[in-house]
Amino acid sequence: MKVIVLDNAVEISKEAAEIIIKQVNKNRGSVIGFATGASPVETYKRIIESYEKGEVSLKHITTFNLDEYVGLSRENVNSYYYFMKDNLFGKTDVDFQKVNFLSGQAENIEEECARYSAKIRESGGIDIQILGIGTNGHIGFNEPGDNFADGPFAVKLTQSTIDANSKYFEAVGDKMPEYALTMGIGDIMRAKRIILIATGKSKAEAIKKLVEGEVTPSCPASILKLHGDVTVFVDKESASLLGDR
Ligand code: GLP
């Protein structure tokens, strides 16, 4: 696992975006796994800038997002579909036919998870998976627990995740859903390359556990140590608890 400490989110975004743009320019039909949350937003801005300058086209990529809240429609401003449309896809030439999401409104959750799993396999697998990290060490919505899940599943969100994300729902007078659908750890680990982005003091403990702790489902991100191609981009604050390296 490569850990790269940079000054701030803007510096991180330049490097992270470059990796994605290079991948897409090498293979225009790349399969990219996207994450939501504040962490990748700057990176998405850089990709949009490159698209506007004609340096990259996302027209032929296939996308898979990590997770979605149960019960939210794509039109809901707090759905992750809306987030991606607003923060990246809708501002580039992404082909929405090639955008894949777990549906938060699926009637049969098991079938929906199986469908998503099959879709990822049929695409040939994810070339680059972008990740953030929860303050409790979650990736996607794989919350701390007793084991690592393989494929997509429905999860009851922990109080720490609800505390971290409620603000977005309160802002529009809504209550945050308690359940979400997420790719499993297996889906994430099968990606050929993984980029994790973390910024701010609130992530320092999770980053310490990820980088220096043992591999344990009580810190789901810790499994990334077992993957052969992971780059962790951290700013000085989120790296502040790391020992000398
Ligand atoms: C959210 C998402 C994750 C995200 C993480 C951190 O709940 N499910 O995919 O990486 O929590 O979010 P943020 O980047 O806003 O801190």
PDB file of C-alpha atoms and ligand atoms in Angstrom:
ATOM      1  CA  MET A   1       0.000   0.000   0.000  1.00  0.00           C
ATOM      2  CA  LYS A   2       1.491   3.322  -1.061  1.00  0.00           C
ATOM      3  CA  VAL A   3       0.727   6.200   1.344  1.00  0.00           C
ATOM      4  CA  ILE A   4       1.212   9.691  -0.108  1.00  0.00           C
ATOM      5  CA  VAL A   5       0.968  12.654   2.261  1.00  0.00           C
ATOM      6  CA  LEU A   6       0.216  15.970   0.553  1.00  0.00           C
ATOM      7  CA  ASP A   7      -0.502  19.460   1.871  1.00  0.00           C
ATOM      8  CA  ASN A   8      -4.213  19.628   1.174  1.00  0.00           C
ATOM      9  CA  ALA A   9      -7.226  18.405  -0.789  1.00  0.00           C
ATOM     10  CA  VAL A  10      -6.309  20.459  -3.855  1.00  0.00           C
ATOM     11  CA  GLU A  11      -2.857  18.872  -4.103  1.00  0.00           C
ATOM     12  CA  ILE A  12      -4.403  15.429  -3.629  1.00  0.00           C
ATOM     13  CA  SER A  13      -6.991  16.086  -6.318  1.00  0.00           C
ATOM     14  CA  LYS A  14      -4.330  16.918  -8.916  1.00  0.00           C
ATOM     15  CA  GLU A  15      -2.581  13.575  -8.449  1.00  0.00           C
ATOM     16  CA  ALA A  16      -5.719  11.465  -8.056  1.00  0.00           C
ATOM     17  CA  ALA A  17      -7.374  13.009 -11.116  1.00  0.00           C
ATOM     18  CA  GLU A  18      -4.239  12.469 -13.169  1.00  0.00           C
ATOM     19  CA  ILE A  19      -4.267   8.743 -12.401  1.00  0.00           C
ATOM     20  CA  ILE A  20      -7.886   8.451 -13.543  1.00  0.00           C
ATOM     21  CA  ILE A  21      -7.400  10.601 -16.648  1.00  0.00           C
ATOM     22  CA  LYS A  22      -4.311   8.596 -17.675  1.00  0.00           C
ATOM     23  CA  GLN A  23      -6.255   5.362 -17.259  1.00  0.00           C
ATOM     24  CA  VAL A  24      -9.152   6.633 -19.401  1.00  0.00           C
ATOM     25  CA  ASN A  25      -6.806   8.000 -22.063  1.00  0.00           C
ATOM     26  CA  LYS A  26      -4.997   4.655 -22.173  1.00  0.00           C
ATOM     27  CA  ASN A  27      -8.294   2.755 -22.490  1.00  0.00           C
ATOM     28  CA  ARG A  28     -11.332   4.884 -23.308  1.00  0.00           C
ATOM     29  CA  GLY A  29     -13.624   1.994 -22.317  1.00  0.00           C
ATOM     30  CA  SER A  30     -12.204   1.795 -18.780  1.00  0.00           C
ATOM     31  CA  VAL A  31     -14.403   0.683 -15.907  1.00  0.00           C
ATOM     32  CA  ILE A  32     -14.217   3.167 -13.050  1.00  0.00           C
ATOM     33  CA  GLY A  33     -15.640   2.685  -9.569  1.00  0.00           C
ATOM     34  CA  PHE A  34     -16.739   5.990  -8.093  1.00  0.00           C
ATOM     35  CA  ALA A  35     -17.281   7.086  -4.501  1.00  0.00           C
ATOM     36  CA  THR A  36     -19.455   9.823  -3.068  1.00  0.00           C
ATOM     37  CA  GLY A  37     -18.872  12.007  -0.012  1.00  0.00           C
ATOM     38  CA  ALA A  38     -16.792  15.153   0.364  1.00  0.00           C
ATOM     39  CA  SER A  39     -13.416  13.439  -0.089  1.00  0.00           C
ATOM     40  CA  PRO A  40     -13.396  12.934  -3.884  1.00  0.00           C
ATOM     41  CA  VAL A  41     -15.192  16.184  -4.810  1.00  0.00           C
ATOM     42  CA  GLU A  42     -12.003  18.155  -5.602  1.00  0.00           C
ATOM     43  CA  THR A  43     -10.766  15.264  -7.728  1.00  0.00           C
ATOM     44  CA  TYR A  44     -14.029  15.281  -9.662  1.00  0.00           C
ATOM     45  CA  LYS A  45     -13.619  19.042 -10.225  1.00  0.00           C
ATOM     46  CA  ARG A  46     -10.174  18.434 -11.754  1.00  0.00           C
ATOM     47  CA  ILE A  47     -11.612  15.753 -14.053  1.00  0.00           C
ATOM     48  CA  ILE A  48     -14.355  18.169 -15.175  1.00  0.00           C
ATOM     49  CA  GLU A  49     -11.707  20.835 -15.894  1.00  0.00           C
ATOM     50  CA  SER A  50      -9.725  18.371 -17.983  1.00  0.00           C
ATOM     51  CA  TYR A  51     -12.870  17.352 -19.842  1.00  0.00           C
ATOM     52  CA  GLU A  52     -13.668  21.025 -20.554  1.00  0.00           C
ATOM     53  CA  LYS A  53     -10.154  21.573 -21.907  1.00  0.00           C
ATOM     54  CA  GLY A  54     -10.575  18.585 -24.216  1.00  0.00           C
ATOM     55  CA  GLU A  55      -7.906  16.568 -22.426  1.00  0.00           C
ATOM     56  CA  VAL A  56     -10.166  13.609 -21.657  1.00  0.00           C
ATOM     57  CA  SER A  57     -13.520  12.146 -22.679  1.00  0.00           C
ATOM     58  CA  LEU A  58     -15.601   9.976 -20.371  1.00  0.00           C
ATOM     59  CA  LYS A  59     -18.005   9.004 -23.149  1.00  0.00           C
ATOM     60  CA  HIS A  60     -16.954   5.376 -23.346  1.00  0.00           C
ATOM     61  CA  ILE A  61     -16.266   4.579 -19.687  1.00  0.00           C
ATOM     62  CA  THR A  62     -18.490   2.285 -17.661  1.00  0.00           C
ATOM     63  CA  THR A  63     -19.096   3.396 -14.081  1.00  0.00           C
ATOM     64  CA  PHE A  64     -20.053   1.606 -10.887  1.00  0.00           C
ATOM     65  CA  ASN A  65     -20.808   3.481  -7.695  1.00  0.00           C
ATOM     66  CA  LEU A  66     -20.056   2.036  -4.315  1.00  0.00           C
ATOM     67  CA  ASP A  67     -23.330   2.541  -2.539  1.00  0.00           C
ATOM     68  CA  GLU A  68     -26.804   4.072  -2.300  1.00  0.00           C
ATOM     69  CA  TYR A  69     -29.271   4.858   0.465  1.00  0.00           C
ATOM     70  CA  VAL A  70     -32.288   2.564   0.737  1.00  0.00           C
ATOM     71  CA  GLY A  71     -35.542   4.315  -0.104  1.00  0.00           C
ATOM     72  CA  LEU A  72     -34.148   7.304  -2.002  1.00  0.00           C
ATOM     73  CA  SER A  73     -35.056   7.918  -5.630  1.00  0.00           C
ATOM     74  CA  ARG A  74     -32.488   9.139  -8.143  1.00  0.00           C
ATOM     75  CA  GLU A  75     -34.146  12.560  -8.069  1.00  0.00           C
ATOM     76  CA  ASN A  76     -33.651  12.963  -4.307  1.00  0.00           C
ATOM     77  CA  VAL A  77     -30.883  15.542  -3.747  1.00  0.00           C
ATOM     78  CA  ASN A  78     -29.347  13.295  -1.094  1.00  0.00           C
ATOM     79  CA  SER A  79     -29.226  10.170  -3.231  1.00  0.00           C
ATOM     80  CA  TYR A  80     -25.773   9.205  -4.343  1.00  0.00           C
ATOM     81  CA  TYR A  81     -27.026   9.019  -7.936  1.00  0.00           C
ATOM     82  CA  TYR A  82     -27.958  12.703  -7.718  1.00  0.00           C
ATOM     83  CA  PHE A  83     -24.583  13.443  -6.119  1.00  0.00           C
ATOM     84  CA  MET A  84     -22.667  11.865  -8.995  1.00  0.00           C
ATOM     85  CA  LYS A  85     -24.822  13.565 -11.602  1.00  0.00           C
ATOM     86  CA  ASP A  86     -24.306  16.898  -9.878  1.00  0.00           C
ATOM     87  CA  ASN A  87     -20.613  16.572  -9.061  1.00  0.00           C
ATOM     88  CA  LEU A  88     -19.269  14.777 -12.132  1.00  0.00           C
ATOM     89  CA  PHE A  89     -21.375  12.839 -14.599  1.00  0.00           C
ATOM     90  CA  GLY A  90     -23.739  15.655 -15.625  1.00  0.00           C
ATOM     91  CA  LYS A  91     -20.807  18.028 -16.177  1.00  0.00           C
ATOM     92  CA  THR A  92     -18.972  15.723 -18.562  1.00  0.00           C
ATOM     93  CA  ASP A  93     -19.856  13.541 -21.540  1.00  0.00           C
ATOM     94  CA  VAL A  94     -20.457  10.421 -19.416  1.00  0.00           C
ATOM     95  CA  ASP A  95     -22.957   8.143 -21.168  1.00  0.00           C
ATOM     96  CA  PHE A  96     -25.725   7.599 -18.599  1.00  0.00           C
ATOM     97  CA  GLN A  97     -26.489   4.228 -20.238  1.00  0.00           C
ATOM     98  CA  LYS A  98     -23.126   3.085 -18.917  1.00  0.00           C
ATOM     99  CA  VAL A  99     -23.674   4.435 -15.385  1.00  0.00           C
ATOM    100  CA  ASN A 100     -24.365   1.662 -12.877  1.00  0.00           C
ATOM    101  CA  PHE A 101     -25.866   2.107  -9.447  1.00  0.00           C
ATOM    102  CA  LEU A 102     -27.384  -0.068  -6.792  1.00  0.00           C
ATOM    103  CA  SER A 103     -31.037   0.956  -6.687  1.00  0.00           C
ATOM    104  CA  GLY A 104     -32.167   2.234  -3.309  1.00  0.00           C
ATOM    105  CA  GLN A 105     -35.728   1.631  -4.425  1.00  0.00           C
ATOM    106  CA  ALA A 106     -35.380  -2.006  -5.462  1.00  0.00           C
ATOM    107  CA  GLU A 107     -38.282  -4.145  -4.278  1.00  0.00           C
ATOM    108  CA  ASN A 108     -36.201  -7.263  -3.968  1.00  0.00           C
ATOM    109  CA  ILE A 109     -32.883  -6.396  -2.348  1.00  0.00           C
ATOM    110  CA  GLU A 110     -31.335  -9.827  -2.871  1.00  0.00           C
ATOM    111  CA  GLU A 111     -32.079  -9.748  -6.581  1.00  0.00           C
ATOM    112  CA  GLU A 112     -30.784  -6.216  -6.847  1.00  0.00           C
ATOM    113  CA  CYS A 113     -27.486  -7.152  -5.199  1.00  0.00           C
ATOM    114  CA  ALA A 114     -27.122 -10.208  -7.456  1.00  0.00           C
ATOM    115  CA  ARG A 115     -27.851  -8.045 -10.520  1.00  0.00           C
ATOM    116  CA  TYR A 116     -25.140  -5.548  -9.529  1.00  0.00           C
ATOM    117  CA  SER A 117     -22.622  -8.280  -8.863  1.00  0.00           C
ATOM    118  CA  ALA A 118     -23.273  -9.821 -12.278  1.00  0.00           C
ATOM    119  CA  LYS A 119     -22.992  -6.401 -13.950  1.00  0.00           C
ATOM    120  CA  ILE A 120     -19.564  -5.800 -12.418  1.00  0.00           C
ATOM    121  CA  ARG A 121     -18.400  -9.238 -13.574  1.00  0.00           C
ATOM    122  CA  GLU A 122     -19.807  -8.765 -17.094  1.00  0.00           C
ATOM    123  CA  SER A 123     -17.993  -5.430 -17.410  1.00  0.00           C
ATOM    124  CA  GLY A 124     -14.700  -7.276 -17.031  1.00  0.00           C
ATOM    125  CA  GLY A 125     -14.046  -5.839 -13.577  1.00  0.00           C
ATOM    126  CA  ILE A 126     -13.232  -2.419 -12.192  1.00  0.00           C
ATOM    127  CA  ASP A 127      -9.974  -0.885 -13.444  1.00  0.00           C
ATOM    128  CA  ILE A 128      -9.765   1.837 -10.795  1.00  0.00           C
ATOM    129  CA  GLN A 129     -11.901   2.057  -7.660  1.00  0.00           C
ATOM    130  CA  ILE A 130     -11.963   5.408  -5.871  1.00  0.00           C
ATOM    131  CA  LEU A 131     -12.645   5.301  -2.140  1.00  0.00           C
ATOM    132  CA  GLY A 132     -13.157   7.660   0.767  1.00  0.00           C
ATOM    133  CA  ILE A 133     -13.066   6.376   4.335  1.00  0.00           C
ATOM    134  CA  GLY A 134     -15.561   6.795   7.172  1.00  0.00           C
ATOM    135  CA  THR A 135     -14.413   8.090  10.559  1.00  0.00           C
ATOM    136  CA  ASN A 136     -15.024   4.521  11.805  1.00  0.00           C
ATOM    137  CA  GLY A 137     -12.930   2.996   9.038  1.00  0.00           C
ATOM    138  CA  HIS A 138     -15.813   2.066   6.737  1.00  0.00           C
ATOM    139  CA  ILE A 139     -15.339   1.879   2.964  1.00  0.00           C
ATOM    140  CA  GLY A 140     -18.399   2.168   0.770  1.00  0.00           C
ATOM    141  CA  PHE A 141     -20.928   1.409   3.479  1.00  0.00           C
ATOM    142  CA  ASN A 142     -19.071  -1.637   4.810  1.00  0.00           C
ATOM    143  CA  GLU A 143     -19.413  -0.797   8.471  1.00  0.00           C
ATOM    144  CA  PRO A 144     -17.204  -2.268  11.218  1.00  0.00           C
ATOM    145  CA  GLY A 145     -18.395  -5.773  12.089  1.00  0.00           C
ATOM    146  CA  ASP A 146     -17.421  -9.372  12.612  1.00  0.00           C
ATOM    147  CA  ASN A 147     -16.616 -10.295   9.039  1.00  0.00           C
ATOM    148  CA  PHE A 148     -15.877  -8.955   5.570  1.00  0.00           C
ATOM    149  CA  ALA A 149     -18.751  -9.209   3.088  1.00  0.00           C
ATOM    150  CA  ASP A 150     -17.981 -10.435  -0.417  1.00  0.00           C
ATOM    151  CA  GLY A 151     -20.686  -9.125  -2.739  1.00  0.00           C
ATOM    152  CA  PRO A 152     -23.199  -6.268  -2.496  1.00  0.00           C
ATOM    153  CA  PHE A 153     -25.580  -6.305   0.471  1.00  0.00           C
ATOM    154  CA  ALA A 154     -28.001  -4.203   2.514  1.00  0.00           C
ATOM    155  CA  VAL A 155     -26.517  -2.686   5.652  1.00  0.00           C
ATOM    156  CA  LYS A 156     -27.914  -0.978   8.744  1.00  0.00           C
ATOM    157  CA  LEU A 157     -25.831   2.148   9.148  1.00  0.00           C
ATOM    158  CA  THR A 158     -23.978   2.717  12.413  1.00  0.00           C
ATOM    159  CA  GLN A 159     -24.646   5.676  14.663  1.00  0.00           C
ATOM    160  CA  SER A 160     -21.236   7.132  13.789  1.00  0.00           C
ATOM    161  CA  THR A 161     -22.136   7.151  10.080  1.00  0.00           C
ATOM    162  CA  ILE A 162     -25.546   8.633  10.824  1.00  0.00           C
ATOM    163  CA  ASP A 163     -23.873  11.337  12.938  1.00  0.00           C
ATOM    164  CA  ALA A 164     -21.408  12.103  10.136  1.00  0.00           C
ATOM    165  CA  ASN A 165     -23.937  12.263   7.282  1.00  0.00           C
ATOM    166  CA  SER A 166     -27.174  13.542   8.904  1.00  0.00           C
ATOM    167  CA  LYS A 167     -26.243  17.146   8.190  1.00  0.00           C
ATOM    168  CA  TYR A 168     -26.912  16.706   4.476  1.00  0.00           C
ATOM    169  CA  PHE A 169     -30.448  15.477   5.185  1.00  0.00           C
ATOM    170  CA  GLU A 170     -31.179  18.045   7.900  1.00  0.00           C
ATOM    171  CA  ALA A 171     -30.237  20.792   5.439  1.00  0.00           C
ATOM    172  CA  VAL A 172     -33.314  19.913   3.357  1.00  0.00           C
ATOM    173  CA  GLY A 173     -35.567  18.973   6.290  1.00  0.00           C
ATOM    174  CA  ASP A 174     -35.270  15.205   5.770  1.00  0.00           C
ATOM    175  CA  LYS A 175     -34.344  12.334   8.040  1.00  0.00           C
ATOM    176  CA  MET A 176     -31.371  10.231   7.022  1.00  0.00           C
ATOM    177  CA  PRO A 177     -32.205   6.653   5.993  1.00  0.00           C
ATOM    178  CA  GLU A 178     -30.950   3.994   8.408  1.00  0.00           C
ATOM    179  CA  TYR A 179     -30.200   1.467   5.668  1.00  0.00           C
ATOM    180  CA  ALA A 180     -28.078   1.480   2.540  1.00  0.00           C
ATOM    181  CA  LEU A 181     -26.977  -0.884  -0.211  1.00  0.00           C
ATOM    182  CA  THR A 182     -23.250  -1.200  -0.707  1.00  0.00           C
ATOM    183  CA  MET A 183     -20.687  -3.100  -2.735  1.00  0.00           C
ATOM    184  CA  GLY A 184     -19.042  -5.699  -0.556  1.00  0.00           C
ATOM    185  CA  ILE A 185     -15.398  -5.779   0.466  1.00  0.00           C
ATOM    186  CA  GLY A 186     -14.875  -8.548  -2.103  1.00  0.00           C
ATOM    187  CA  ASP A 187     -16.168  -6.295  -4.900  1.00  0.00           C
ATOM    188  CA  ILE A 188     -13.787  -3.539  -3.807  1.00  0.00           C
ATOM    189  CA  MET A 189     -10.813  -5.882  -3.439  1.00  0.00           C
ATOM    190  CA  ARG A 190     -11.365  -7.300  -6.940  1.00  0.00           C
ATOM    191  CA  ALA A 191     -10.744  -3.841  -8.467  1.00  0.00           C
ATOM    192  CA  LYS A 192      -7.420  -3.844 -10.300  1.00  0.00           C
ATOM    193  CA  ARG A 193      -6.292  -0.594  -8.719  1.00  0.00           C
ATOM    194  CA  ILE A 194      -7.610   1.332  -5.703  1.00  0.00           C
ATOM    195  CA  ILE A 195      -7.190   5.001  -4.792  1.00  0.00           C
ATOM    196  CA  LEU A 196      -8.295   6.087  -1.317  1.00  0.00           C
ATOM    197  CA  ILE A 197      -8.599   9.766  -0.450  1.00  0.00           C
ATOM    198  CA  ALA A 198      -8.852  11.138   3.103  1.00  0.00           C
ATOM    199  CA  THR A 199      -8.629  14.684   4.376  1.00  0.00           C
ATOM    200  CA  GLY A 200      -9.142  16.428   7.717  1.00  0.00           C
ATOM    201  CA  LYS A 201      -8.538  15.666  11.362  1.00  0.00           C
ATOM    202  CA  SER A 202     -11.720  13.608  11.740  1.00  0.00           C
ATOM    203  CA  LYS A 203     -10.139  10.890   9.548  1.00  0.00           C
ATOM    204  CA  ALA A 204      -6.795  10.733  11.435  1.00  0.00           C
ATOM    205  CA  GLU A 205      -7.721   7.785  13.645  1.00  0.00           C
ATOM    206  CA  ALA A 206      -9.176   5.749  10.782  1.00  0.00           C
ATOM    207  CA  ILE A 207      -6.037   6.426   8.711  1.00  0.00           C
ATOM    208  CA  LYS A 208      -3.799   5.318  11.582  1.00  0.00           C
ATOM    209  CA  LYS A 209      -5.753   2.054  11.873  1.00  0.00           C
ATOM    210  CA  LEU A 210      -5.689   1.562   8.105  1.00  0.00           C
ATOM    211  CA  VAL A 211      -1.948   2.141   7.754  1.00  0.00           C
ATOM    212  CA  GLU A 212      -0.562   0.871  11.047  1.00  0.00           C
ATOM    213  CA  GLY A 213      -3.193  -1.463  12.472  1.00  0.00           C
ATOM    214  CA  GLU A 214      -3.884  -5.146  11.885  1.00  0.00           C
ATOM    215  CA  VAL A 215      -6.268  -6.427   9.237  1.00  0.00           C
ATOM    216  CA  THR A 216      -9.623  -6.722  10.995  1.00  0.00           C
ATOM    217  CA  PRO A 217     -13.292  -6.332  10.069  1.00  0.00           C
ATOM    218  CA  SER A 218     -13.600  -3.919  12.988  1.00  0.00           C
ATOM    219  CA  CYS A 219     -11.765  -1.487  10.645  1.00  0.00           C
ATOM    220  CA  PRO A 220     -13.039  -2.567   7.200  1.00  0.00           C
ATOM    221  CA  ALA A 221     -10.514  -0.391   5.313  1.00  0.00           C
ATOM    222  CA  SER A 222      -7.660  -2.349   6.923  1.00  0.00           C
ATOM    223  CA  ILE A 223      -8.163  -5.168   4.397  1.00  0.00           C
ATOM    224  CA  LEU A 224      -6.750  -2.899   1.694  1.00  0.00           C
ATOM    225  CA  LYS A 225      -3.300  -3.866   2.963  1.00  0.00           C
ATOM    226  CA  LEU A 226      -3.848  -7.237   1.306  1.00  0.00           C
ATOM    227  CA  HIS A 227      -4.433  -5.662  -2.133  1.00  0.00           C
ATOM    228  CA  GLY A 228      -1.448  -5.346  -4.457  1.00  0.00           C
ATOM    229  CA  ASP A 229      -2.169  -1.888  -5.890  1.00  0.00           C
ATOM    230  CA  VAL A 230      -3.562   0.642  -3.430  1.00  0.00           C
ATOM    231  CA  THR A 231      -2.588   4.309  -3.239  1.00  0.00           C
ATOM    232  CA  VAL A 232      -3.739   6.203  -0.155  1.00  0.00           C
ATOM    233  CA  PHE A 233      -3.741   9.982  -0.548  1.00  0.00           C
ATOM    234  CA  VAL A 234      -3.865  11.828   2.766  1.00  0.00           C
ATOM    235  CA  ASP A 235      -3.489  15.457   3.753  1.00  0.00           C
ATOM    236  CA  LYS A 236      -1.339  16.510   6.706  1.00  0.00           C
ATOM    237  CA  GLU A 237      -4.292  16.525   9.109  1.00  0.00           C
ATOM    238  CA  SER A 238      -5.556  13.053   8.324  1.00  0.00           C
ATOM    239  CA  ALA A 239      -1.949  11.806   8.459  1.00  0.00           C
ATOM    240  CA  SER A 240      -1.291  13.538  11.778  1.00  0.00           C
ATOM    241  CA  LEU A 241      -1.443  10.369  13.922  1.00  0.00           C
ATOM    242  CA  LEU A 242       0.867   8.320  11.696  1.00  0.00           C
ATOM    243  CA  GLY A 243       4.223   7.393  13.190  1.00  0.00           C
ATOM    244  CA  ASP A 244       7.530   8.136  11.451  1.00  0.00           C
ATOM    245  CA  ARG A 245       7.588   6.495   8.072  1.00  0.00           C
TER     246      ARG A 245
HETATM  247  C1  GLP B   1     -19.924   7.928   3.285  1.00  0.00           C
HETATM  248  C2  GLP B   1     -19.875   7.010   2.040  1.00  0.00           C
HETATM  249  C3  GLP B   1     -18.474   6.561   1.766  1.00  0.00           C
HETATM  250  C4  GLP B   1     -17.548   7.735   1.982  1.00  0.00           C
HETATM  251  C5  GLP B   1     -17.465   8.041   3.457  1.00  0.00           C
HETATM  252  C6  GLP B   1     -16.689   9.299   3.801  1.00  0.00           C
HETATM  253  O1  GLP B   1     -20.841   7.592   4.213  1.00  0.00           O
HETATM  254  N1  GLP B   1     -20.726   5.880   2.075  1.00  0.00           N
HETATM  255  O2  GLP B   1     -18.383   6.020   0.472  1.00  0.00           O
HETATM  256  O3  GLP B   1     -16.266   7.421   1.546  1.00  0.00           O
HETATM  257  O4  GLP B   1     -18.730   7.994   4.055  1.00  0.00           O
HETATM  258  O5  GLP B   1     -17.397  10.445   3.434  1.00  0.00           O
HETATM  259  P1  GLP B   1     -16.726  11.884   3.346  1.00  0.00           P
HETATM  260  O6  GLP B   1     -15.795  11.826   2.196  1.00  0.00           O
HETATM  261  O7  GLP B   1     -17.867  12.835   3.137  1.00  0.00           O
HETATM  262  O8  GLP B   1     -16.021  12.107   4.635  1.00  0.00           O
END
